[in-house]
């Protein structure tokens, strides 16, 4: 992965796919890119669909930097609880 903004944007868009395989491939690609993708993934946590947010959270957890983990923790605390 080259980590260019174009590549990151393409992969980030795939996080919202209704199909699992493109989402999984996007997660793998973004994890391989690592730190340069973190800011894009944080934006997905803030503004993405629920599907994209869950995929972004998984990706950030796997990237594992301090900033990535803090963003996921903050998102988990802020998101509304699922109805029972």
GROMACS .gro file of C-alpha atoms in nm:
model
   84
    1UNK     CA    1   0.000   0.000   0.000
    2UNK     CA    2   0.132   0.342  -0.087
    3UNK     CA    3  -0.065   0.536   0.173
    4UNK     CA    4  -0.153   0.821  -0.064
    5UNK     CA    5  -0.461   1.025   0.020
    6UNK     CA    6  -0.636   0.887  -0.286
    7UNK     CA    7  -0.575   0.528  -0.179
    8UNK     CA    8  -0.676   0.604   0.180
    9UNK     CA    9  -0.995   0.778   0.065
   10UNK     CA   10  -1.085   0.485  -0.158
   11UNK     CA   11  -1.038   0.237   0.125
   12UNK     CA   12  -1.222   0.455   0.375
   13UNK     CA   13  -1.520   0.471   0.139
   14UNK     CA   14  -1.524   0.089   0.128
   15UNK     CA   15  -1.566   0.075   0.507
   16UNK     CA   16  -1.930   0.166   0.451
   17UNK     CA   17  -1.992  -0.110   0.198
   18UNK     CA   18  -2.297  -0.323   0.261
   19UNK     CA   19  -2.085  -0.625   0.168
   20UNK     CA   20  -1.846  -0.783   0.418
   21UNK     CA   21  -1.564  -0.875   0.177
   22UNK     CA   22  -1.493  -0.519   0.053
   23UNK     CA   23  -1.511  -0.397   0.414
   24UNK     CA   24  -1.261  -0.662   0.529
   25UNK     CA   25  -1.026  -0.580   0.240
   26UNK     CA   26  -1.048  -0.211   0.322
   27UNK     CA   27  -0.970  -0.280   0.688
   28UNK     CA   28  -0.667  -0.488   0.590
   29UNK     CA   29  -0.545  -0.218   0.350
   30UNK     CA   30  -0.586   0.059   0.605
   31UNK     CA   31  -0.411  -0.142   0.876
   32UNK     CA   32  -0.122  -0.194   0.633
   33UNK     CA   33  -0.106   0.182   0.573
   34UNK     CA   34  -0.117   0.247   0.946
   35UNK     CA   35  -0.066   0.589   1.101
   36UNK     CA   36  -0.132   0.799   0.785
   37UNK     CA   37  -0.488   0.659   0.781
   38UNK     CA   38  -0.570   0.742   1.144
   39UNK     CA   39  -0.704   1.094   1.090
   40UNK     CA   40  -0.931   0.970   0.809
   41UNK     CA   41  -1.061   0.689   1.029
   42UNK     CA   42  -1.135   0.929   1.314
   43UNK     CA   43  -1.349   1.131   1.073
   44UNK     CA   44  -1.544   0.813   0.992
   45UNK     CA   45  -1.604   0.759   1.364
   46UNK     CA   46  -1.750   1.109   1.382
   47UNK     CA   47  -1.952   1.117   1.060
   48UNK     CA   48  -1.981   0.771   0.906
   49UNK     CA   49  -2.268   0.528   0.888
   50UNK     CA   50  -2.295   0.280   1.176
   51UNK     CA   51  -2.140   0.010   0.955
   52UNK     CA   52  -1.850   0.234   0.858
   53UNK     CA   53  -1.801   0.345   1.220
   54UNK     CA   54  -1.773  -0.014   1.343
   55UNK     CA   55  -1.522  -0.094   1.067
   56UNK     CA   56  -1.323   0.221   1.144
   57UNK     CA   57  -1.315   0.132   1.513
   58UNK     CA   58  -1.184  -0.217   1.433
   59UNK     CA   59  -0.922  -0.069   1.201
   60UNK     CA   60  -0.807   0.186   1.458
   61UNK     CA   61  -0.786  -0.085   1.726
   62UNK     CA   62  -0.568  -0.291   1.495
   63UNK     CA   63  -0.344   0.003   1.403
   64UNK     CA   64  -0.298   0.041   1.775
   65UNK     CA   65  -0.130   0.379   1.814
   66UNK     CA   66  -0.208   0.579   2.126
   67UNK     CA   67  -0.415   0.829   1.924
   68UNK     CA   68  -0.604   0.552   1.744
   69UNK     CA   69  -0.691   0.372   2.067
   70UNK     CA   70  -0.796   0.697   2.238
   71UNK     CA   71  -1.027   0.784   1.948
   72UNK     CA   72  -1.197   0.446   1.965
   73UNK     CA   73  -1.236   0.467   2.343
   74UNK     CA   74  -1.390   0.814   2.313
   75UNK     CA   75  -1.626   0.696   2.036
   76UNK     CA   76  -1.739   0.395   2.240
   77UNK     CA   77  -1.818   0.618   2.537
   78UNK     CA   78  -2.007   0.871   2.323
   79UNK     CA   79  -2.212   0.646   2.096
   80UNK     CA   80  -2.568   0.580   2.205
   81UNK     CA   81  -2.642   0.241   2.354
   82UNK     CA   82  -2.811  -0.010   2.124
   83UNK     CA   83  -3.182  -0.052   2.200
   84UNK     CA   84  -3.270  -0.371   2.381
   0.00000   0.00000   0.00000
